[in-house]
Amino acid sequence: MPLIDHIEFAVENIERARAFYERALAPLGVTLLVTIGPNETRNGGTRLGFGANEYPSLWLHDHAAPGKVMHVAFEAASRAEVRQFYEEALAAGGRDNGPPGIRDHYHSRYYAAFVLDPDGVNVEAVYQGD
């Protein structure tokens, strides 16, 4: 099982970042798979999803300060693991950023929990199974 499900960070110029990552990641078999326009995002910016095997695991977005907004999602083996992650993260000093539950805006099996770590990094555990 992979450790990281996906990672996301902000970039200053989305078109410059697109050009860079398309070229730099091509030798690794990673391509641009998804483009989500400003009308479809919560912050009015553009999101780009890069990946291999038809799954975007690297997300870039604009309309946030580079280096200030970071998101990493760890793959869980079950919904129970997502719930346990959430409970333990809060007990360890994290702050709630979205309790365990289905996130239909991604898809009907996207079960995740979000916690801000002590430095404000948005950390997620996600299970995309049954």
GROMACS .gro file of C-alpha atoms in nm:
model
  130
    1MET     CA    1   0.000   0.000   0.000
    2PRO     CA    2   0.137   0.343  -0.089
    3LEU     CA    3   0.200   0.579   0.199
    4ILE     CA    4   0.099   0.902   0.027
    5ASP     CA    5  -0.236   0.916  -0.151
    6HIS     CA    6  -0.180   1.270  -0.278
    7ILE     CA    7  -0.004   1.594  -0.199
    8GLU     CA    8  -0.105   1.951  -0.283
    9PHE     CA    9   0.070   2.284  -0.271
   10ALA     CA   10   0.028   2.638  -0.393
   11VAL     CA   11   0.222   2.791  -0.680
   12GLU     CA   12   0.270   3.156  -0.775
   13ASN     CA   13   0.194   3.119  -1.146
   14ILE     CA   14  -0.022   2.822  -1.248
   15GLU     CA   15   0.069   2.834  -1.618
   16ARG     CA   16   0.442   2.848  -1.544
   17ALA     CA   17   0.400   2.559  -1.299
   18ARG     CA   18   0.199   2.361  -1.556
   19ALA     CA   19   0.475   2.399  -1.816
   20PHE     CA   20   0.746   2.304  -1.567
   21TYR     CA   21   0.576   1.995  -1.422
   22GLU     CA   22   0.450   1.867  -1.757
   23ARG     CA   23   0.804   1.868  -1.892
   24ALA     CA   24   0.992   1.766  -1.576
   25LEU     CA   25   0.763   1.476  -1.486
   26ALA     CA   26   0.710   1.335  -1.838
   27PRO     CA   27   1.020   1.109  -1.816
   28LEU     CA   28   0.866   0.954  -1.502
   29GLY     CA   29   0.539   0.873  -1.678
   30VAL     CA   30   0.354   1.146  -1.490
   31THR     CA   31   0.117   1.364  -1.693
   32LEU     CA   32  -0.147   1.631  -1.639
   33LEU     CA   33  -0.470   1.437  -1.584
   34VAL     CA   34  -0.716   1.692  -1.444
   35THR     CA   35  -0.767   2.067  -1.476
   36ILE     CA   36  -1.027   2.227  -1.252
   37GLY     CA   37  -1.109   2.584  -1.346
   38PRO     CA   38  -1.164   2.883  -1.118
   39ASN     CA   39  -1.543   2.851  -1.140
   40GLU     CA   40  -1.526   2.504  -0.986
   41THR     CA   41  -1.290   2.565  -0.693
   42ARG     CA   42  -1.357   2.701  -0.347
   43ASN     CA   43  -1.094   2.975  -0.366
   44GLY     CA   44  -1.151   3.089  -0.726
   45GLY     CA   45  -0.817   2.954  -0.844
   46THR     CA   46  -0.715   2.682  -1.085
   47ARG     CA   47  -0.619   2.329  -0.971
   48LEU     CA   48  -0.404   2.092  -1.174
   49GLY     CA   49  -0.385   1.719  -1.099
   50PHE     CA   50  -0.078   1.528  -1.220
   51GLY     CA   51  -0.031   1.156  -1.194
   52ALA     CA   52   0.028   0.816  -1.348
   53ASN     CA   53  -0.208   0.527  -1.409
   54GLU     CA   54  -0.502   0.766  -1.437
   55TYR     CA   55  -0.480   0.880  -1.072
   56PRO     CA   56  -0.378   1.238  -0.984
   57SER     CA   57  -0.149   1.225  -0.682
   58LEU     CA   58   0.016   1.567  -0.720
   59TRP     CA   59  -0.211   1.872  -0.709
   60LEU     CA   60  -0.102   2.230  -0.773
   61HIS     CA   61  -0.320   2.535  -0.719
   62ASP     CA   62  -0.300   2.910  -0.731
   63HIS     CA   63  -0.474   3.184  -0.529
   64ALA     CA   64  -0.275   3.102  -0.215
   65ALA     CA   65   0.074   3.200  -0.104
   66PRO     CA   66   0.337   2.945  -0.214
   67GLY     CA   67   0.494   2.775   0.085
   68LYS     CA   68   0.210   2.885   0.313
   69VAL     CA   69  -0.056   2.633   0.213
   70MET     CA   70   0.039   2.267   0.218
   71HIS     CA   71  -0.174   1.955   0.209
   72VAL     CA   72  -0.072   1.590   0.232
   73ALA     CA   73  -0.309   1.294   0.230
   74PHE     CA   74  -0.210   0.955   0.365
   75GLU     CA   75  -0.379   0.645   0.230
   76ALA     CA   76  -0.574   0.446   0.489
   77ALA     CA   77  -0.668   0.078   0.460
   78SER     CA   78  -1.019   0.126   0.604
   79ARG     CA   79  -1.270   0.376   0.736
   80ALA     CA   80  -1.175   0.264   1.086
   81GLU     CA   81  -0.815   0.370   1.020
   82VAL     CA   82  -0.937   0.713   0.906
   83ARG     CA   83  -1.135   0.753   1.229
   84GLN     CA   84  -0.840   0.637   1.440
   85PHE     CA   85  -0.606   0.878   1.259
   86TYR     CA   86  -0.846   1.164   1.334
   87GLU     CA   87  -0.879   1.077   1.704
   88GLU     CA   88  -0.505   1.029   1.755
   89ALA     CA   89  -0.415   1.344   1.562
   90LEU     CA   90  -0.649   1.553   1.777
   91ALA     CA   91  -0.514   1.390   2.093
   92ALA     CA   92  -0.161   1.474   1.977
   93GLY     CA   93  -0.242   1.845   1.948
   94GLY     CA   94  -0.387   1.871   1.599
   95ARG     CA   95  -0.688   2.090   1.523
   96ASP     CA   96  -1.003   1.968   1.353
   97ASN     CA   97  -1.022   2.062   0.985
   98GLY     CA   98  -1.298   1.819   0.884
   99PRO     CA   99  -1.420   1.514   1.080
  100PRO     CA  100  -1.432   1.164   0.930
  101GLY     CA  101  -1.695   1.126   0.662
  102ILE     CA  102  -1.778   1.087   0.295
  103ARG     CA  103  -1.670   1.375   0.072
  104ASP     CA  104  -1.920   1.350  -0.215
  105HIS     CA  105  -1.767   1.648  -0.394
  106TYR     CA  106  -1.472   1.416  -0.474
  107HIS     CA  107  -1.668   1.093  -0.524
  108SER     CA  108  -1.914   0.871  -0.339
  109ARG     CA  109  -1.647   0.645  -0.181
  110TYR     CA  110  -1.407   0.921  -0.069
  111TYR     CA  111  -1.402   0.876   0.311
  112ALA     CA  112  -1.160   1.116   0.477
  113ALA     CA  113  -1.070   1.319   0.783
  114PHE     CA  114  -0.866   1.640   0.795
  115VAL     CA  115  -0.654   1.779   1.078
  116LEU     CA  116  -0.425   2.082   1.093
  117ASP     CA  117  -0.092   1.985   1.245
  118PRO     CA  118   0.079   2.216   1.501
  119ASP     CA  119   0.230   2.419   1.214
  120GLY     CA  120  -0.096   2.451   1.022
  121VAL     CA  121  -0.031   2.186   0.756
  122ASN     CA  122  -0.356   2.028   0.638
  123VAL     CA  123  -0.306   1.655   0.699
  124GLU     CA  124  -0.561   1.406   0.570
  125ALA     CA  125  -0.624   1.033   0.597
  126VAL     CA  126  -0.834   0.895   0.312
  127TYR     CA  127  -0.993   0.561   0.230
  128GLN     CA  128  -1.139   0.521  -0.117
  129GLY     CA  129  -1.265   0.163  -0.091
  130ASP     CA  130  -1.614   0.028  -0.034
   0.00000   0.00000   0.00000
